[in-house]
Coordinates of C-alpha atoms in Angstrom, one line a residue:
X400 CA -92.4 184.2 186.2
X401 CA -93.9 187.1 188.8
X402 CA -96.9 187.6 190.5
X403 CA -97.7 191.1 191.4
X404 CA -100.9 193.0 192.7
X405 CA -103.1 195.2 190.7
X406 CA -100.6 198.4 190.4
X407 CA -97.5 196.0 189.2
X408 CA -96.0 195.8 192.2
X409 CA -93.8 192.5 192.2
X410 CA -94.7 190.3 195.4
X411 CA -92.6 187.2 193.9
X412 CA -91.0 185.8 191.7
X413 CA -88.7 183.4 190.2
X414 CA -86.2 183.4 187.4
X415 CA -85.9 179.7 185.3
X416 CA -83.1 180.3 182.6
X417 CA -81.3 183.8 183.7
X418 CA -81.4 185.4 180.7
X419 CA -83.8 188.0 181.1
X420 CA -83.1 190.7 183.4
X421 CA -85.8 190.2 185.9
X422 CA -86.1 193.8 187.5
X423 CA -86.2 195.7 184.3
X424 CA -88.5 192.7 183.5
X425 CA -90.9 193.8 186.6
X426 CA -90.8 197.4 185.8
X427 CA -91.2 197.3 182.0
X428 CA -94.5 195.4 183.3
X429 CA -95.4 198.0 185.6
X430 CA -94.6 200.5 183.5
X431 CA -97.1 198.7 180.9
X432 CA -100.4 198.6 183.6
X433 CA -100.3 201.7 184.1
X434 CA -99.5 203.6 181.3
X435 CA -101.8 201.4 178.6
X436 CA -104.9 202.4 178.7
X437 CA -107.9 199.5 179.7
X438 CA -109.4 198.9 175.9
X439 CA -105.7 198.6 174.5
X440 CA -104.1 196.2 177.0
X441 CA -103.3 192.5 175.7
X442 CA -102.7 189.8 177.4
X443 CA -99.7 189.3 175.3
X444 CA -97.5 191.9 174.1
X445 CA -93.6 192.4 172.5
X446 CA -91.4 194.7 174.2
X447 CA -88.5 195.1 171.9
X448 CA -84.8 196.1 172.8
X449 CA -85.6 199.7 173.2
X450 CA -87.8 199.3 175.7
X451 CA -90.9 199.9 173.3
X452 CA -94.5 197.9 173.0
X453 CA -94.9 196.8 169.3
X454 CA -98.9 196.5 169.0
X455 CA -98.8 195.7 165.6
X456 CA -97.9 191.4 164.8
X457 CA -96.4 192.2 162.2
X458 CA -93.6 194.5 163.4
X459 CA -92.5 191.8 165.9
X460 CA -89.0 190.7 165.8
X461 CA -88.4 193.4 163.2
X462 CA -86.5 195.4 165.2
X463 CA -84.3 193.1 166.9
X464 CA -84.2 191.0 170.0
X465 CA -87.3 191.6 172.5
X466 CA -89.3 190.1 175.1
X467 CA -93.2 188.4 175.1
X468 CA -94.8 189.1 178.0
X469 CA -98.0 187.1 178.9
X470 CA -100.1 187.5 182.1
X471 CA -103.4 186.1 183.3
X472 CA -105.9 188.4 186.2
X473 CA -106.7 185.9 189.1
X474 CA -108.3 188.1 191.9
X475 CA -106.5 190.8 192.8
X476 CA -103.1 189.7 191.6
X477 CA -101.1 189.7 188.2
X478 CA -99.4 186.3 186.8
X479 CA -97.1 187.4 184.3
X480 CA -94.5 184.9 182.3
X481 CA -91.9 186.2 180.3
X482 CA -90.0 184.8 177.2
X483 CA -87.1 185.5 174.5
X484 CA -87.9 182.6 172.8
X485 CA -91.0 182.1 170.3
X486 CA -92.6 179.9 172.8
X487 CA -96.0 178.3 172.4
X488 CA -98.6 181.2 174.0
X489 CA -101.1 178.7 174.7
X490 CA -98.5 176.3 176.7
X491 CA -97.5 179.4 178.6
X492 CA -101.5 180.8 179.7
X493 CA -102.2 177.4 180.4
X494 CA -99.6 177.1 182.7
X495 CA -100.2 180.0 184.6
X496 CA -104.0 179.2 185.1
X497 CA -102.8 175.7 186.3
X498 CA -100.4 177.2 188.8
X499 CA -102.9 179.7 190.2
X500 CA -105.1 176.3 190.5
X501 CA -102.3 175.3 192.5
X502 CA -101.8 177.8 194.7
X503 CA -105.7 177.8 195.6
X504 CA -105.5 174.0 196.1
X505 CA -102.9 174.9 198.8
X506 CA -104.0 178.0 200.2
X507 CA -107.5 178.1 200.1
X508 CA -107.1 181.3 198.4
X509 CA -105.2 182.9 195.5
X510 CA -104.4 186.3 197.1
X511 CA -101.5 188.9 198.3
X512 CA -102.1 188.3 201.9
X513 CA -102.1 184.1 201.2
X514 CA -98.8 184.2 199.2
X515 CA -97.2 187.0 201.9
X516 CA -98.3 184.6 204.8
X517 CA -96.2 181.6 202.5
X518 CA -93.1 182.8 200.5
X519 CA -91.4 179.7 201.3
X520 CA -93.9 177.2 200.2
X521 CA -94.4 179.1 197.2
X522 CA -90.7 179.0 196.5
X523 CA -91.0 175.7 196.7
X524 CA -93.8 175.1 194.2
X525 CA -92.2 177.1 191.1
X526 CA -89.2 175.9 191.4
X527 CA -91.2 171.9 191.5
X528 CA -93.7 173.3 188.8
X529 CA -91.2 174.7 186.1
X530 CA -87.3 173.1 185.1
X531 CA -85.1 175.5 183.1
X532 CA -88.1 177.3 181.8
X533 CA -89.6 173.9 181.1
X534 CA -93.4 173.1 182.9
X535 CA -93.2 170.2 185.3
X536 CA -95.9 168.4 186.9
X537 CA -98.9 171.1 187.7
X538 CA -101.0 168.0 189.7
X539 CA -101.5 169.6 193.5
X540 CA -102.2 166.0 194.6
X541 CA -98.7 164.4 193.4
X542 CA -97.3 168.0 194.8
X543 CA -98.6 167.4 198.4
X544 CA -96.8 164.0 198.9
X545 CA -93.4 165.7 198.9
X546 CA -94.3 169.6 199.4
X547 CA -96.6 170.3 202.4
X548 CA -98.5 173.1 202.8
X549 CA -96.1 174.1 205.8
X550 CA -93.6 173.7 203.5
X551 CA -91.6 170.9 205.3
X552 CA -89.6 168.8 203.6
X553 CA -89.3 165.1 203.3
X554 CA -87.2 162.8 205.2
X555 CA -83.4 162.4 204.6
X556 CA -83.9 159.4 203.1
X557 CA -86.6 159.7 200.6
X558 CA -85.1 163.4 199.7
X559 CA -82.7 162.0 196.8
X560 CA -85.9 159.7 195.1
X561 CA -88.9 161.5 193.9
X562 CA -92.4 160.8 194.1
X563 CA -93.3 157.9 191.3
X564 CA -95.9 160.0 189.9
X565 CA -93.3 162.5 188.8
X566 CA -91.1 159.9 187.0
X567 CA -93.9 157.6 185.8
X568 CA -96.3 158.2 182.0
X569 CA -98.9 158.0 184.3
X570 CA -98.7 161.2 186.4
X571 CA -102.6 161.6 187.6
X572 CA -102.1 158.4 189.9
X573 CA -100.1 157.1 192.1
X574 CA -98.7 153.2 192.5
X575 CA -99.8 150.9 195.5
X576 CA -103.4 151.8 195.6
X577 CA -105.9 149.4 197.4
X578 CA -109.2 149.0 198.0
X579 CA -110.7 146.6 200.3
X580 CA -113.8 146.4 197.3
X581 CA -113.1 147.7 193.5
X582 CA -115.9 149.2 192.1
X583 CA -116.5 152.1 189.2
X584 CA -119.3 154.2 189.0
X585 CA -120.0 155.7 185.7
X586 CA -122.3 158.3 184.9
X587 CA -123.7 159.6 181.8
X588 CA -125.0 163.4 182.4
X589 CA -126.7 165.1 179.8
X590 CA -128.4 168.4 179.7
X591 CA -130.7 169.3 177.4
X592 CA -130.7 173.4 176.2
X593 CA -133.7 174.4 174.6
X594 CA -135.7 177.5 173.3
X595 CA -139.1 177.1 171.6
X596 CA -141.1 180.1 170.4
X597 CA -144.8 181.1 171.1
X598 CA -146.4 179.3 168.3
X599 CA -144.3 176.3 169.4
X600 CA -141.7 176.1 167.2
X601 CA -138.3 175.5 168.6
X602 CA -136.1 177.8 167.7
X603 CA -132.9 176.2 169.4
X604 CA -131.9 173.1 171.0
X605 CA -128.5 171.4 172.4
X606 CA -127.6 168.3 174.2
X607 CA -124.3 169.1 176.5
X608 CA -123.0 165.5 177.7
X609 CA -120.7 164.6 180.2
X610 CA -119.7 161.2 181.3
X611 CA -118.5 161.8 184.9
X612 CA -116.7 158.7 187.0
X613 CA -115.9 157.6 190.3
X614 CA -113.2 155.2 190.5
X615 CA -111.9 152.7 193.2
X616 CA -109.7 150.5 191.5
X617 CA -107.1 148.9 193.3
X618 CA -103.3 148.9 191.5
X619 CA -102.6 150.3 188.1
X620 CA -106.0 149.0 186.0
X621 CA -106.6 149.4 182.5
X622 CA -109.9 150.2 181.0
X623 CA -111.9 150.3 178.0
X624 CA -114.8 152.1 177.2
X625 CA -117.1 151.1 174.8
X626 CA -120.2 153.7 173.4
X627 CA -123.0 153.2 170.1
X628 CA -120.7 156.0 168.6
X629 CA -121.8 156.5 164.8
X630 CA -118.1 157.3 163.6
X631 CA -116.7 153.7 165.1
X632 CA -119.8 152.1 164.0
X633 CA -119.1 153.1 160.5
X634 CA -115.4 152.1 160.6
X635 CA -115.6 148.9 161.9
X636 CA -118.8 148.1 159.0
X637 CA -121.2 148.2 161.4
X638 CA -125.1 148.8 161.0
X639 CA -125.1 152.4 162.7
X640 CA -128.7 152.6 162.0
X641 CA -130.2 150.0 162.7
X642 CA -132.5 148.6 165.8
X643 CA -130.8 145.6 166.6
X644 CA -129.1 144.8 169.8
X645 CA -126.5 147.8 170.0
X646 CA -129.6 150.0 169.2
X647 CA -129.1 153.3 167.1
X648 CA -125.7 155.1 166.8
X649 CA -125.0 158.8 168.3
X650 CA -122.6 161.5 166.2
X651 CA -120.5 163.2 169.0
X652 CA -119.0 166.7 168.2
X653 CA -117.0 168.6 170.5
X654 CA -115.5 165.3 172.1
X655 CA -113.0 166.9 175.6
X656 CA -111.2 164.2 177.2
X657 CA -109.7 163.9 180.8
X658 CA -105.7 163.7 180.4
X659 CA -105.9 159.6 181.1
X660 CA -107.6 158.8 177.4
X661 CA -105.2 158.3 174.9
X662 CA -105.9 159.8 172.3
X663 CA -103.9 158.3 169.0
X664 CA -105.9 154.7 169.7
X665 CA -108.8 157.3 169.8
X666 CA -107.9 158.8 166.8
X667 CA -106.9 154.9 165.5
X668 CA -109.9 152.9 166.2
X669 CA -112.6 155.3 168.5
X670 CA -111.8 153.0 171.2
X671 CA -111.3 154.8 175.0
X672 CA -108.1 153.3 176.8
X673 CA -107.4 154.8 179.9
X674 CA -105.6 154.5 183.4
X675 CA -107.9 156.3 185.6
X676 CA -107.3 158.7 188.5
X677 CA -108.5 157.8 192.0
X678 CA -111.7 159.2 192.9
X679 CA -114.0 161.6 190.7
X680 CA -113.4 162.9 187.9
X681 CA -115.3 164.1 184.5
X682 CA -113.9 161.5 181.5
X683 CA -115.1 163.0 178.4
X684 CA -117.5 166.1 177.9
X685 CA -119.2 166.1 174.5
X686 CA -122.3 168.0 172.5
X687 CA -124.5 167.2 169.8
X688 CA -126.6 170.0 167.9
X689 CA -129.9 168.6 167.0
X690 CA -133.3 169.1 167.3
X691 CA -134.9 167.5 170.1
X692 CA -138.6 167.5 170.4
X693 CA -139.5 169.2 174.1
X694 CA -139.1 166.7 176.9
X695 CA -141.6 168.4 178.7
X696 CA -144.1 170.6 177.1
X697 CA -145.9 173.3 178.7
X698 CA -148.8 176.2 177.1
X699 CA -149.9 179.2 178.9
X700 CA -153.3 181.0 178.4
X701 CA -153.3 184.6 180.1
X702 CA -156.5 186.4 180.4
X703 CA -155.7 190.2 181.9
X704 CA -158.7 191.8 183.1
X705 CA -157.1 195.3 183.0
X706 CA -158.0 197.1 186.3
X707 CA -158.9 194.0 188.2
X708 CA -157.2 190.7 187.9
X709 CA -155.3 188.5 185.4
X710 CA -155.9 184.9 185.5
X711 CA -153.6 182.5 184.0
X712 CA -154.3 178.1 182.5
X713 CA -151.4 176.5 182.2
X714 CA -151.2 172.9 180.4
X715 CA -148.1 170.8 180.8
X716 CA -147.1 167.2 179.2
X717 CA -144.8 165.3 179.3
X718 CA -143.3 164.1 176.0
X719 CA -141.1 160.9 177.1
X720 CA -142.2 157.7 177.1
X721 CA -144.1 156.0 180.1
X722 CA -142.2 154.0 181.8
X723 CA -139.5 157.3 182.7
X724 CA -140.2 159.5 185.5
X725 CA -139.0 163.4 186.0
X726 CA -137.9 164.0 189.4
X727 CA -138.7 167.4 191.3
X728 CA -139.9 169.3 188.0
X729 CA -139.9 173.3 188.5
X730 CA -141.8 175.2 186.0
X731 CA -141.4 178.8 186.8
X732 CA -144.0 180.7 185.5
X733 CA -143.4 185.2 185.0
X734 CA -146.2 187.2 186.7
X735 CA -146.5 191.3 186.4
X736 CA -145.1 192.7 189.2
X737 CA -147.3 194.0 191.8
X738 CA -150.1 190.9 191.6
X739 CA -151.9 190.2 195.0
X740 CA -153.9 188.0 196.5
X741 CA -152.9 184.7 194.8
X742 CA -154.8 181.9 194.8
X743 CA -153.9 178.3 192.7
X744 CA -155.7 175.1 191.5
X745 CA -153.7 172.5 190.3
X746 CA -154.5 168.3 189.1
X747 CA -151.0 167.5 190.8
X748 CA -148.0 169.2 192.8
X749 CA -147.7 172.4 195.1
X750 CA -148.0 176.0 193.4
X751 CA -146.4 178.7 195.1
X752 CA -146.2 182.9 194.4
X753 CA -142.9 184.3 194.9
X754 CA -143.0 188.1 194.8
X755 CA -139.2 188.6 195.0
X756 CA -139.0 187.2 191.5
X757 CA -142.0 188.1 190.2
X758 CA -142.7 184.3 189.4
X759 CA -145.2 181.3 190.0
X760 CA -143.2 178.1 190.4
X761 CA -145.3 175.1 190.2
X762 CA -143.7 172.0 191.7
X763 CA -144.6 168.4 190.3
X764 CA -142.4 165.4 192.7
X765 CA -142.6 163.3 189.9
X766 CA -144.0 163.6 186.3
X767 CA -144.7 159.8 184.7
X768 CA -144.1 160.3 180.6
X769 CA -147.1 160.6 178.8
X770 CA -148.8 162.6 181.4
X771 CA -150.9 166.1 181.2
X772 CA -151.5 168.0 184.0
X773 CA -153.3 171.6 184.5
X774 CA -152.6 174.4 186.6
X775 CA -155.2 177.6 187.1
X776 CA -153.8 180.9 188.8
X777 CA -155.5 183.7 189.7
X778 CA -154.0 187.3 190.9
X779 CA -155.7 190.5 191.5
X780 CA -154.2 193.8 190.1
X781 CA -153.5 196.9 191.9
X782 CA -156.7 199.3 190.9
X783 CA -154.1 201.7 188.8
X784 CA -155.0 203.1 185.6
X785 CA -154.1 201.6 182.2
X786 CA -151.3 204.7 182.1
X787 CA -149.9 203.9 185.5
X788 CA -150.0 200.6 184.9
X789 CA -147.7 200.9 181.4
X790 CA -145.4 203.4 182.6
X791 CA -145.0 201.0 186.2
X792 CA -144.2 198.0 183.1
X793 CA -141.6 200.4 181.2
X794 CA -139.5 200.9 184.1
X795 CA -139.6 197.6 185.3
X796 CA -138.7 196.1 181.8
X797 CA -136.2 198.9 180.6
X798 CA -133.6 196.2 182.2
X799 CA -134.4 193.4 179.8
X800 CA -134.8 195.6 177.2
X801 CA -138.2 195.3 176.9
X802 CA -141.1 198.1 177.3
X803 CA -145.0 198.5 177.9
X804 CA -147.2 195.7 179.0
X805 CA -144.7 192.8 177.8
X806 CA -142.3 193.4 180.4
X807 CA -143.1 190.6 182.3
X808 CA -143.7 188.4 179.3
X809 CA -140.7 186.3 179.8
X810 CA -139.9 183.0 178.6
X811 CA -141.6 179.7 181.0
X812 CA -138.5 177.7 182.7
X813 CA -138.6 174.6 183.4
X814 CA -136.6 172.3 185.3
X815 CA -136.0 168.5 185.4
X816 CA -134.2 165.5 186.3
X817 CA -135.1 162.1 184.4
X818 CA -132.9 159.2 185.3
X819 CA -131.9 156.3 183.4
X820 CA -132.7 157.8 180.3
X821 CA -130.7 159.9 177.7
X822 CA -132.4 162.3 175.3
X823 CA -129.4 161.8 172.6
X824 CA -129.3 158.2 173.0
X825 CA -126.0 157.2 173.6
X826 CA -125.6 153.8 175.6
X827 CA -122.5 152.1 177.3
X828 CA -122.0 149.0 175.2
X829 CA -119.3 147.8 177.1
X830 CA -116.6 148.5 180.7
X831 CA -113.5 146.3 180.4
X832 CA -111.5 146.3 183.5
X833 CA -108.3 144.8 183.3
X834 CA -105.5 144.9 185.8
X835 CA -102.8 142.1 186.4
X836 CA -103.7 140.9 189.4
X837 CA -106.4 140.0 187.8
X838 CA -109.2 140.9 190.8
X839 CA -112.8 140.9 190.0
X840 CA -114.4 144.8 189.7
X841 CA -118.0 145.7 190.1
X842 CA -118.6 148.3 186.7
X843 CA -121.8 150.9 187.8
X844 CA -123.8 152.8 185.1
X845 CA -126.3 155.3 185.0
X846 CA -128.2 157.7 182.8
X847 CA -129.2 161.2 183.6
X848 CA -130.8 163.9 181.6
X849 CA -131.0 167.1 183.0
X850 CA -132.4 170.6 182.2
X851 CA -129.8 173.0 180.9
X852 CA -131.0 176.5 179.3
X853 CA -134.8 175.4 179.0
X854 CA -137.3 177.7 178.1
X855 CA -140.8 178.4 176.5
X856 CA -141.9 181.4 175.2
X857 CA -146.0 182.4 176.0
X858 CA -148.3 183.6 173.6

């Protein structure tokens, strides 16, 4: 492994297994930066024997014994691993994103002047990150309790025992945690993407969920999630449609776990075991694509009065049920460029012009469910003519490749927080906690939809 800058200049670098020579290595790199041209370079080439780049796949280990390079951009510097063995490619970029992670953990910055200003500390951390060609722990927590960012080392007396954490299944936390109270806090993000077109139908919409967790667990607890998931529903024979206590069932797709979940009694049963890390962190991320009616609505009427003025009506409802509540809605309405004198009548909320984005954002604290609220602007035009007028539009839309007097037509935004509600549905059924000690923990939940990509087209 070498890092070097831009040109392929080596700044480090560390040999695992000694059986590539490591200087031609470094030039046969350099040699590759700058003599490949931009649209041709891969992150992973062959170099055979010869000293040659086989672009083709298929010609690779045809001509004998060769090297893999594979390198990954992080700033201004170069990452690059290299291999004689068919290692797994994936394994290898992985590991080098997770080692720049490192480094930035430790140095605030992933840079030539940062790694200059600590050779030794970063001696330190490749030979702790990599055995023998073999990836080691790649955790900057569990790496700080034995290699400091000085890059002192531990006492005498610990030097000959590593860190738990290193030895233990459980790598992401330490033993001998306490906590004068044990609580988790769980919470259940979800953003809603949607695009509806002008006659209202909509076009595209996405629910990207996260369940994000803040835990302060004392000792080594083990926990088990339980959620109204359709596919364990309809293993274990359960009603997953019906309206009964565990209420409707949610299909996940694109389930990402956190490390901590294990993932064969996933596969087994759905159930989610896990050992959690101190502190925050995200769980599970998940997705569902399915059409979601608009959580809030909104309709624009514009009435240009070429020449003069252009007045706009905007109608907005909200689309949830009563007793939820969106918190600090935005809807960001597109004006022409060049309106003046601005002046707003809304039912509820503050209106307010901004020029630099050629936008009206009306502001709404908080927007009960099954509410309707109007909003009437009104702008004066510059006194331009109509020609003017379109060839001032053309330039300004050429950017969003659009021309003419719909330059400014772009989609309404709107954004949202409703808490304690979920547009997909998906509920906590249950939050074992169970650690030997057997201490009583305090489980927090809450639900939070969000607006992701959310936009309305006008008429």
């Amino acid at each position: 492994v070498f890092i070097t800058d831009l040109s392929g200049k080596a700044i480090i670098s560390r040999d695992y297994r000694g059986d590539i020579p490591l200087t031609k290595a470094i030039e046969t790199f350099s040699k590759y930066l700058t003599e490949v041209d931009e649209e041709f370079k891969k992150p992973v080439f062959f170099v055979d024997s010869n000293g040659d780049v086989i672009s083709s796949p298929e010609e690779v280990g045809t001509t004998g014994m060769g090297e893999t390079f594979v390198y990954v951009q992080s700033n201004n510097l170069y990452m690059c691993a290299v291999t004689q063995r068919n290692s797994n490619i994936a394994l290898i970029v992985t590991f080098l994103f997770r080692l720049a992670s490192v480094f930035k953990d430790y140095f605030g910055a992933f840079e030539e002047e940062s790694i200059r200003d600590n050779f030794v500390c970063i001696y330190e951390l490749l030979d702790e990150t990599m055995d023998h060609g073999l990836p080691q722990s790649l955790d900057s927590t569990i790496l700080r309790s034995f290699i400091t960012q000085e890059g002192n080392r531990m006492a005498e007396d610990s030097k000959s025992k590593p860190p738990v954490a290193l030895t233990n299944a459980v790598s992401w936390r330490a033993e001998g945690i306490k906590h004068k109270k044990n609580e988790i806090f769980l919470d259940v993000v979800e953003k809603l993407n949607l695009l509806v077109s002008a006659n209202g139908t909509v076009l595209h919409s996405e629910i990207l969920g996260a369940v994000k967790m803040r835990s302060f667990l004392s000792g080594m607890p083990e926990l088990k999630l339980g959620l109204n998931d359709k596919v364990m529903f309809d293993a274990t024979g359960r009603n997953s449609t019906g309206t009964g206590r565990t209420g409707k069932a949610v299909e996940l797709e694109d389930i990402k776990f956190h490390q901590c979940v294990r993932l064969a009694r996933f596969e087994n049963d759905r159930t989610i075991s896990f050992i959690p890390p101190d502190g925050e962190f995200d769980l599970m991320t998940y997705r569902l694509n399915t059409q979601v009616k608009p959580l809030i609505w909104v309709e624009a009427v514009v009435e240009p009065h070429r020449g003069s003025r252009i007045e706009y009506m905007i109608k907005t409802r909200s689309q949830f049920k009563s007793r939820s509540v969106a918190n600090n809605v935005e809807i960001i309405i597109p004006v022409p460029p060049d309106v003046d004198s601005p002046s707003f009548k809304s039912s509820v909320g503050n209106v307010t012009y901004l020029p630099d984005k050629d936008a009206v954002v009306w502001t709404i604290k908080q927007f009960h469910g099954g509410r309707e609220y109007l909003m009437r602007a009104h702008f004066g035009l510059p006194s331009i003519s109509a020609a003017d007028y379109d060839a001032g539009d053309k330039k300004k839309g050429a950017a969003h490749g659009q021309t003419g007097e719909n330059a400014w037509k772009s989609p309404i935004a709107v954004k949202f927080e409703i808490p304690y509600f979920t547009v997909s549905g998906i509920q906590v059924r249950y939050l074992k906690i169970i650690e030997r000690s057997g201490y009583q923990a305090l489980p927090w939940v809450r639900y939070i939809t969000q607006n992701g990509d959310y936009q309305l087209r006008m008429a």
